[in-house]
PDB file of C-alpha atoms in Angstrom:
ATOM      1  CA  UNK K   1     -10.611  10.774   8.384  1.00  0.00           C
ATOM      2  CA  UNK K   2     -11.477   6.680   8.755  1.00  0.00           C
ATOM      3  CA  UNK K   3      -9.471   4.903  11.095  1.00  0.00           C
ATOM      4  CA  UNK K   4      -9.027   0.840  10.005  1.00  0.00           C
ATOM      5  CA  UNK K   5      -8.891  -1.906  12.734  1.00  0.00           C
ATOM      6  CA  UNK K   6      -8.112  -5.244  11.824  1.00  0.00           C
ATOM      7  CA  UNK K   7      -6.847  -8.112  13.512  1.00  0.00           C
ATOM      8  CA  UNK K   8      -2.969  -8.319  14.066  1.00  0.00           C
ATOM      9  CA  UNK K   9      -2.787 -12.181  13.429  1.00  0.00           C
ATOM     10  CA  UNK K  10      -4.798 -15.262  12.790  1.00  0.00           C
ATOM     11  CA  UNK K  11      -3.970 -19.072  11.664  1.00  0.00           C
ATOM     12  CA  UNK K  12      -6.184 -21.659   9.790  1.00  0.00           C
ATOM     13  CA  UNK K  13      -5.787 -24.995   8.100  1.00  0.00           C
ATOM     14  CA  UNK K  14      -5.493 -25.644   4.373  1.00  0.00           C
ATOM     15  CA  UNK K  15      -8.961 -26.140   2.790  1.00  0.00           C
ATOM     16  CA  UNK K  16     -10.751 -23.971   5.210  1.00  0.00           C
ATOM     17  CA  UNK K  17     -12.448 -20.741   4.312  1.00  0.00           C
ATOM     18  CA  UNK K  18     -10.916 -17.519   6.361  1.00  0.00           C
ATOM     19  CA  UNK K  19     -12.857 -14.457   7.318  1.00  0.00           C
ATOM     20  CA  UNK K  20     -10.832 -11.151   8.024  1.00  0.00           C
ATOM     21  CA  UNK K  21     -12.918  -8.133   9.221  1.00  0.00           C
ATOM     22  CA  UNK K  22     -11.730  -4.671   9.295  1.00  0.00           C
ATOM     23  CA  UNK K  23     -13.442  -2.076  11.017  1.00  0.00           C
ATOM     24  CA  UNK K  24     -14.093   1.187   9.693  1.00  0.00           C
ATOM     25  CA  UNK K  25     -16.134   3.167  11.694  1.00  0.00           C
ATOM     26  CA  UNK K  26     -15.832   6.590  10.183  1.00  0.00           C
ATOM     27  CA  UNK K  27     -15.818   5.999   7.014  1.00  0.00           C
ATOM     28  CA  UNK K  28     -17.039   8.511   4.087  1.00  0.00           C
ATOM     29  CA  UNK K  29     -19.628   8.431   1.453  1.00  0.00           C
ATOM     30  CA  UNK K  30     -16.779   8.497  -0.977  1.00  0.00           C
ATOM     31  CA  UNK K  31     -15.019   6.086   0.336  1.00  0.00           C
ATOM     32  CA  UNK K  32     -14.110   2.693  -1.227  1.00  0.00           C
ATOM     33  CA  UNK K  33     -13.105  -0.425   0.749  1.00  0.00           C
ATOM     34  CA  UNK K  34     -10.099  -2.553  -0.647  1.00  0.00           C
ATOM     35  CA  UNK K  35      -7.385  -5.106   0.277  1.00  0.00           C
ATOM     36  CA  UNK K  36      -4.524  -6.116  -0.601  1.00  0.00           C
ATOM     37  CA  UNK K  37      -1.841  -9.187   0.222  1.00  0.00           C
ATOM     38  CA  UNK K  38       1.457  -8.883   0.809  1.00  0.00           C
ATOM     39  CA  UNK K  39       4.398 -11.791   0.867  1.00  0.00           C
ATOM     40  CA  UNK K  40       7.853 -11.362   2.146  1.00  0.00           C
ATOM     41  CA  UNK K  41      10.244  -9.101   0.333  1.00  0.00           C
ATOM     42  CA  UNK K  42       7.332  -7.881  -2.299  1.00  0.00           C
ATOM     43  CA  UNK K  43       4.899  -5.265  -2.484  1.00  0.00           C
ATOM     44  CA  UNK K  44       1.295  -5.169  -1.513  1.00  0.00           C
ATOM     45  CA  UNK K  45      -0.978  -7.045  -4.560  1.00  0.00           C
ATOM     46  CA  UNK K  46      -4.433  -5.408  -5.099  1.00  0.00           C
ATOM     47  CA  UNK K  47      -7.199  -8.273  -3.715  1.00  0.00           C
ATOM     48  CA  UNK K  48     -10.466  -7.122  -4.421  1.00  0.00           C
ATOM     49  CA  UNK K  49     -12.602  -3.830  -3.597  1.00  0.00           C
ATOM     50  CA  UNK K  50     -15.990  -2.739  -2.890  1.00  0.00           C
ATOM     51  CA  UNK K  51     -18.264   0.107  -2.042  1.00  0.00           C
ATOM     52  CA  UNK K  52     -21.635  -1.823  -0.821  1.00  0.00           C
ATOM     53  CA  UNK K  53     -23.030  -5.397  -0.353  1.00  0.00           C
ATOM     54  CA  UNK K  54     -20.974  -8.020  -1.767  1.00  0.00           C
ATOM     55  CA  UNK K  55     -18.023  -8.363  -4.426  1.00  0.00           C
ATOM     56  CA  UNK K  56     -16.936 -11.535  -5.520  1.00  0.00           C
ATOM     57  CA  UNK K  57     -13.676 -12.109  -7.984  1.00  0.00           C
ATOM     58  CA  UNK K  58     -11.696 -15.426  -8.929  1.00  0.00           C
ATOM     59  CA  UNK K  59      -9.472 -15.168  -5.780  1.00  0.00           C
ATOM     60  CA  UNK K  60     -11.910 -13.668  -2.583  1.00  0.00           C
ATOM     61  CA  UNK K  61     -15.211 -12.135  -1.596  1.00  0.00           C
ATOM     62  CA  UNK K  62     -15.846  -8.898   0.043  1.00  0.00           C
ATOM     63  CA  UNK K  63     -18.846  -8.648   2.456  1.00  0.00           C
ATOM     64  CA  UNK K  64     -20.215  -5.006   3.549  1.00  0.00           C
ATOM     65  CA  UNK K  65     -23.173  -4.364   5.319  1.00  0.00           C
ATOM     66  CA  UNK K  66     -25.192  -1.652   4.883  1.00  0.00           C
ATOM     67  CA  UNK K  67     -23.618   0.881   7.169  1.00  0.00           C
ATOM     68  CA  UNK K  68     -20.542   0.258   5.976  1.00  0.00           C
ATOM     69  CA  UNK K  69     -18.944   0.277   8.899  1.00  0.00           C
ATOM     70  CA  UNK K  70     -16.586  -3.014   8.673  1.00  0.00           C
ATOM     71  CA  UNK K  71     -15.816  -5.008   5.829  1.00  0.00           C
ATOM     72  CA  UNK K  72     -14.672  -8.413   5.658  1.00  0.00           C
ATOM     73  CA  UNK K  73     -12.392 -10.436   3.189  1.00  0.00           C
ATOM     74  CA  UNK K  74     -13.154 -14.001   2.632  1.00  0.00           C
ATOM     75  CA  UNK K  75     -10.990 -16.468   1.266  1.00  0.00           C
ATOM     76  CA  UNK K  76     -12.599 -19.776   0.024  1.00  0.00           C
ATOM     77  CA  UNK K  77     -10.936 -22.789   0.877  1.00  0.00           C
ATOM     78  CA  UNK K  78      -7.085 -21.304   1.574  1.00  0.00           C
ATOM     79  CA  UNK K  79      -3.655 -23.364   0.734  1.00  0.00           C
ATOM     80  CA  UNK K  80      -0.494 -22.473   1.883  1.00  0.00           C
ATOM     81  CA  UNK K  81       0.515 -20.315  -0.692  1.00  0.00           C
ATOM     82  CA  UNK K  82      -2.547 -18.036   0.830  1.00  0.00           C
ATOM     83  CA  UNK K  83       0.031 -17.476   4.055  1.00  0.00           C
ATOM     84  CA  UNK K  84       0.527 -13.582   3.775  1.00  0.00           C
ATOM     85  CA  UNK K  85      -0.078 -10.562   5.288  1.00  0.00           C
ATOM     86  CA  UNK K  86      -3.579  -8.857   4.168  1.00  0.00           C
ATOM     87  CA  UNK K  87      -4.388  -5.020   4.571  1.00  0.00           C
ATOM     88  CA  UNK K  88      -7.325  -3.390   4.316  1.00  0.00           C
ATOM     89  CA  UNK K  89      -7.708  -0.013   2.978  1.00  0.00           C
ATOM     90  CA  UNK K  90     -10.053   2.847   3.046  1.00  0.00           C
ATOM     91  CA  UNK K  91     -10.501   5.849   1.120  1.00  0.00           C
ATOM     92  CA  UNK K  92     -10.481   7.171  -2.864  1.00  0.00           C
ATOM     93  CA  UNK K  93      -9.065  10.073  -4.399  1.00  0.00           C
ATOM     94  CA  UNK K  94     -11.311  13.672  -4.113  1.00  0.00           C
ATOM     95  CA  UNK K  95      -9.288  15.351  -6.756  1.00  0.00           C
ATOM     96  CA  UNK K  96      -6.188  15.281  -8.158  1.00  0.00           C
ATOM     97  CA  UNK K  97      -4.101  16.431  -5.097  1.00  0.00           C
ATOM     98  CA  UNK K  98      -5.921  15.090  -2.152  1.00  0.00           C
ATOM     99  CA  UNK K  99      -5.864  11.314  -1.348  1.00  0.00           C
ATOM    100  CA  UNK K 100      -7.144  10.350   1.474  1.00  0.00           C
ATOM    101  CA  UNK K 101      -6.043   6.428   1.707  1.00  0.00           C
ATOM    102  CA  UNK K 102      -6.198   5.042   5.572  1.00  0.00           C
ATOM    103  CA  UNK K 103      -4.999   1.630   5.719  1.00  0.00           C
ATOM    104  CA  UNK K 104      -5.249  -0.913   8.600  1.00  0.00           C
ATOM    105  CA  UNK K 105      -2.106  -2.311  10.246  1.00  0.00           C
ATOM    106  CA  UNK K 106      -2.526  -5.872   8.063  1.00  0.00           C
ATOM    107  CA  UNK K 107      -3.330  -8.974   9.354  1.00  0.00           C
ATOM    108  CA  UNK K 108      -0.962 -11.381   9.122  1.00  0.00           C
ATOM    109  CA  UNK K 109      -2.651 -15.277   7.657  1.00  0.00           C
ATOM    110  CA  UNK K 110      -0.758 -18.154   8.764  1.00  0.00           C
ATOM    111  CA  UNK K 111      -2.323 -21.350   7.218  1.00  0.00           C
ATOM    112  CA  UNK K 112      -1.166 -24.679   8.403  1.00  0.00           C
ATOM    113  CA  UNK K 113      -1.165 -28.108   6.471  1.00  0.00           C
TER     114      UNK K 113
ATOM    115  CA  UNK X   1       0.196  -5.590 -17.489  1.00  0.00           C
ATOM    116  CA  UNK X   2       0.815  -3.241 -14.849  1.00  0.00           C
ATOM    117  CA  UNK X   3       4.274  -2.282 -13.823  1.00  0.00           C
ATOM    118  CA  UNK X   4       6.055  -0.576 -11.274  1.00  0.00           C
ATOM    119  CA  UNK X   5       9.928  -0.562 -10.585  1.00  0.00           C
ATOM    120  CA  UNK X   6      11.856   0.101  -8.149  1.00  0.00           C
ATOM    121  CA  UNK X   7      15.472   0.139  -9.217  1.00  0.00           C
ATOM    122  CA  UNK X   8      17.107  -1.585  -6.314  1.00  0.00           C
ATOM    123  CA  UNK X   9      15.764  -4.206  -4.000  1.00  0.00           C
ATOM    124  CA  UNK X  10      18.648  -3.696  -1.085  1.00  0.00           C
ATOM    125  CA  UNK X  11      20.486  -0.638  -0.515  1.00  0.00           C
ATOM    126  CA  UNK X  12      23.570  -0.299   2.655  1.00  0.00           C
ATOM    127  CA  UNK X  13      24.270   3.369   3.196  1.00  0.00           C
ATOM    128  CA  UNK X  14      26.395   5.371   5.701  1.00  0.00           C
ATOM    129  CA  UNK X  15      24.876   7.720   8.090  1.00  0.00           C
ATOM    130  CA  UNK X  16      24.783  11.303   6.797  1.00  0.00           C
ATOM    131  CA  UNK X  17      25.388  10.224   2.876  1.00  0.00           C
ATOM    132  CA  UNK X  18      22.584  11.506   0.351  1.00  0.00           C
ATOM    133  CA  UNK X  19      20.398   8.289  -0.907  1.00  0.00           C
ATOM    134  CA  UNK X  20      18.174   8.314  -4.209  1.00  0.00           C
ATOM    135  CA  UNK X  21      15.161   5.460  -4.796  1.00  0.00           C
ATOM    136  CA  UNK X  22      13.961   5.686  -8.089  1.00  0.00           C
ATOM    137  CA  UNK X  23      10.597   4.152  -9.150  1.00  0.00           C
ATOM    138  CA  UNK X  24       9.310   4.077 -12.643  1.00  0.00           C
ATOM    139  CA  UNK X  25       5.745   3.446 -14.088  1.00  0.00           C
ATOM    140  CA  UNK X  26       4.748   2.261 -17.073  1.00  0.00           C
ATOM    141  CA  UNK X  27       1.012   2.707 -17.154  1.00  0.00           C
ATOM    142  CA  UNK X  28       0.809   6.494 -17.704  1.00  0.00           C
ATOM    143  CA  UNK X  29      -0.714   7.151 -14.307  1.00  0.00           C
ATOM    144  CA  UNK X  30      -0.719  10.387 -12.737  1.00  0.00           C
ATOM    145  CA  UNK X  31      -0.656   9.766  -9.254  1.00  0.00           C
ATOM    146  CA  UNK X  32       2.531   8.051  -7.437  1.00  0.00           C
ATOM    147  CA  UNK X  33       3.363   7.374  -4.172  1.00  0.00           C
ATOM    148  CA  UNK X  34       6.244   6.668  -1.583  1.00  0.00           C
ATOM    149  CA  UNK X  35       5.617   4.441   1.335  1.00  0.00           C
ATOM    150  CA  UNK X  36       7.647   3.589   4.329  1.00  0.00           C
ATOM    151  CA  UNK X  37       6.639   0.040   5.807  1.00  0.00           C
ATOM    152  CA  UNK X  38       7.846  -1.083   9.357  1.00  0.00           C
ATOM    153  CA  UNK X  39       6.731  -3.838  11.795  1.00  0.00           C
ATOM    154  CA  UNK X  40       3.984  -3.061  13.519  1.00  0.00           C
ATOM    155  CA  UNK X  41       3.427   0.387  11.979  1.00  0.00           C
ATOM    156  CA  UNK X  42       1.857  -0.970   8.531  1.00  0.00           C
ATOM    157  CA  UNK X  43       2.338   1.481   5.740  1.00  0.00           C
ATOM    158  CA  UNK X  44       2.892   5.390   6.100  1.00  0.00           C
ATOM    159  CA  UNK X  45       2.918   7.565   3.649  1.00  0.00           C
ATOM    160  CA  UNK X  46       5.754   9.883   3.069  1.00  0.00           C
ATOM    161  CA  UNK X  47       5.031  11.913  -0.002  1.00  0.00           C
ATOM    162  CA  UNK X  48       2.658  12.010  -2.934  1.00  0.00           C
ATOM    163  CA  UNK X  49       2.882  13.586  -6.795  1.00  0.00           C
ATOM    164  CA  UNK X  50      -0.522  13.860  -8.453  1.00  0.00           C
ATOM    165  CA  UNK X  51       1.554  15.395 -11.782  1.00  0.00           C
ATOM    166  CA  UNK X  52       4.681  15.765 -12.995  1.00  0.00           C
ATOM    167  CA  UNK X  53       6.486  18.780 -10.425  1.00  0.00           C
ATOM    168  CA  UNK X  54       3.434  18.162  -7.937  1.00  0.00           C
ATOM    169  CA  UNK X  55       3.860  17.048  -4.765  1.00  0.00           C
ATOM    170  CA  UNK X  56       2.153  17.032  -1.565  1.00  0.00           C
ATOM    171  CA  UNK X  57       3.599  15.978   2.013  1.00  0.00           C
ATOM    172  CA  UNK X  58       1.996  12.738   3.763  1.00  0.00           C
ATOM    173  CA  UNK X  59       2.203  12.009   7.195  1.00  0.00           C
ATOM    174  CA  UNK X  60       6.053  11.504   7.305  1.00  0.00           C
ATOM    175  CA  UNK X  61       7.988  13.701   5.135  1.00  0.00           C
ATOM    176  CA  UNK X  62      10.409  14.970   7.444  1.00  0.00           C
ATOM    177  CA  UNK X  63      13.635  14.217   5.962  1.00  0.00           C
ATOM    178  CA  UNK X  64      12.569  12.840   3.060  1.00  0.00           C
ATOM    179  CA  UNK X  65      12.318  15.000  -0.294  1.00  0.00           C
ATOM    180  CA  UNK X  66      10.950  14.253  -3.557  1.00  0.00           C
ATOM    181  CA  UNK X  67      10.932  14.785  -7.436  1.00  0.00           C
ATOM    182  CA  UNK X  68       8.937  14.425 -10.284  1.00  0.00           C
ATOM    183  CA  UNK X  69       9.938  15.730 -13.472  1.00  0.00           C
ATOM    184  CA  UNK X  70       8.772  12.670 -15.871  1.00  0.00           C
ATOM    185  CA  UNK X  71       5.237  11.229 -15.716  1.00  0.00           C
ATOM    186  CA  UNK X  72       6.571   7.824 -15.228  1.00  0.00           C
ATOM    187  CA  UNK X  73       9.292   8.153 -12.592  1.00  0.00           C
ATOM    188  CA  UNK X  74       9.213   9.560  -9.081  1.00  0.00           C
ATOM    189  CA  UNK X  75      12.273   9.593  -6.712  1.00  0.00           C
ATOM    190  CA  UNK X  76      12.620   9.619  -2.991  1.00  0.00           C
ATOM    191  CA  UNK X  77      15.749  11.597  -1.595  1.00  0.00           C
ATOM    192  CA  UNK X  78      17.015  11.137   1.885  1.00  0.00           C
ATOM    193  CA  UNK X  79      19.467  13.981   1.952  1.00  0.00           C
ATOM    194  CA  UNK X  80      21.690  12.984   4.945  1.00  0.00           C
ATOM    195  CA  UNK X  81      20.645   9.783   5.627  1.00  0.00           C
ATOM    196  CA  UNK X  82      20.133   8.459   9.640  1.00  0.00           C
ATOM    197  CA  UNK X  83      19.751   5.090  10.952  1.00  0.00           C
ATOM    198  CA  UNK X  84      15.420   5.830  11.763  1.00  0.00           C
ATOM    199  CA  UNK X  85      15.293   5.864   8.188  1.00  0.00           C
ATOM    200  CA  UNK X  86      16.279   1.822   7.788  1.00  0.00           C
ATOM    201  CA  UNK X  87      12.785   0.461   6.600  1.00  0.00           C
ATOM    202  CA  UNK X  88      11.422  -0.971   3.752  1.00  0.00           C
ATOM    203  CA  UNK X  89      10.242   1.737   0.950  1.00  0.00           C
ATOM    204  CA  UNK X  90       7.546   1.076  -1.168  1.00  0.00           C
ATOM    205  CA  UNK X  91       6.412   2.832  -4.320  1.00  0.00           C
ATOM    206  CA  UNK X  92       3.036   3.051  -5.586  1.00  0.00           C
ATOM    207  CA  UNK X  93       1.213   4.288  -8.447  1.00  0.00           C
ATOM    208  CA  UNK X  94      -2.243   4.992  -9.238  1.00  0.00           C
ATOM    209  CA  UNK X  95      -4.792   6.013 -12.154  1.00  0.00           C
ATOM    210  CA  UNK X  96      -6.615   9.331 -11.783  1.00  0.00           C
ATOM    211  CA  UNK X  97      -9.918   8.180 -10.836  1.00  0.00           C
ATOM    212  CA  UNK X  98     -11.131   7.959  -7.576  1.00  0.00           C
ATOM    213  CA  UNK X  99     -11.361   4.005  -7.148  1.00  0.00           C
ATOM    214  CA  UNK X 100      -8.787   2.613  -9.013  1.00  0.00           C
ATOM    215  CA  UNK X 101      -6.281   0.152  -7.109  1.00  0.00           C
ATOM    216  CA  UNK X 102      -2.651   1.465  -6.306  1.00  0.00           C
ATOM    217  CA  UNK X 103      -0.238  -0.652  -8.063  1.00  0.00           C
ATOM    218  CA  UNK X 104       3.148  -1.155  -5.900  1.00  0.00           C
ATOM    219  CA  UNK X 105       6.453  -1.869  -6.825  1.00  0.00           C
ATOM    220  CA  UNK X 106       8.475  -4.790  -4.865  1.00  0.00           C
ATOM    221  CA  UNK X 107      10.115  -2.521  -2.545  1.00  0.00           C
ATOM    222  CA  UNK X 108      13.309  -1.452  -1.340  1.00  0.00           C
ATOM    223  CA  UNK X 109      15.151  -2.326   1.591  1.00  0.00           C
ATOM    224  CA  UNK X 110      17.290   0.180   2.878  1.00  0.00           C
ATOM    225  CA  UNK X 111      19.793  -0.292   5.835  1.00  0.00           C
ATOM    226  CA  UNK X 112      21.359   2.502   7.003  1.00  0.00           C
ATOM    227  CA  UNK X 113      24.803   1.946   8.819  1.00  0.00           C
TER     228      UNK X 113
END
């Protein structure tokens, strides 16, 4: 099974671009990479998902190199409200009864004014 | 919009009590999950269910059981609560396809005294 490793915490300032990298050396062929955001006293919320190369949506970009052994979540022009914990998740459903989802430990991002 | 509802945000129970945590989703998802979240340990899977009356143990099932009598409802049961089960409990659901994102409830913070 893939194991995911991400930084425990990081700081940045309003208006900056923030990149958070997750390592997943043993990622399987069928695995997708998904990032979630979690605020205190709330459940994680889906941000973005990708399989390879680059994915962009209205809130973030996800960069995945060709070997897929890592991924980088990029948050453009962060604001104070982006202060949260960000989780990397690797895996996919392999069938009805076999979900292999490997969570990273989470990266606490603190945005300063 | 997708919705996963956990019946209680906060619960305080005594050691030895039987505790029920309820979760309802309105998306007709086949798969539902119970996680617990503790500082420094991230999200750990307790049980998941891939269909009505079907369940699979996750990484830390000891001390817990689950029930899924209807597709929309997944219950987590602590047969005899202990202080080491004090934690944040998160319910999630996902559609049957392999790369669908998880949808989480807002969590139940359980304190066992």
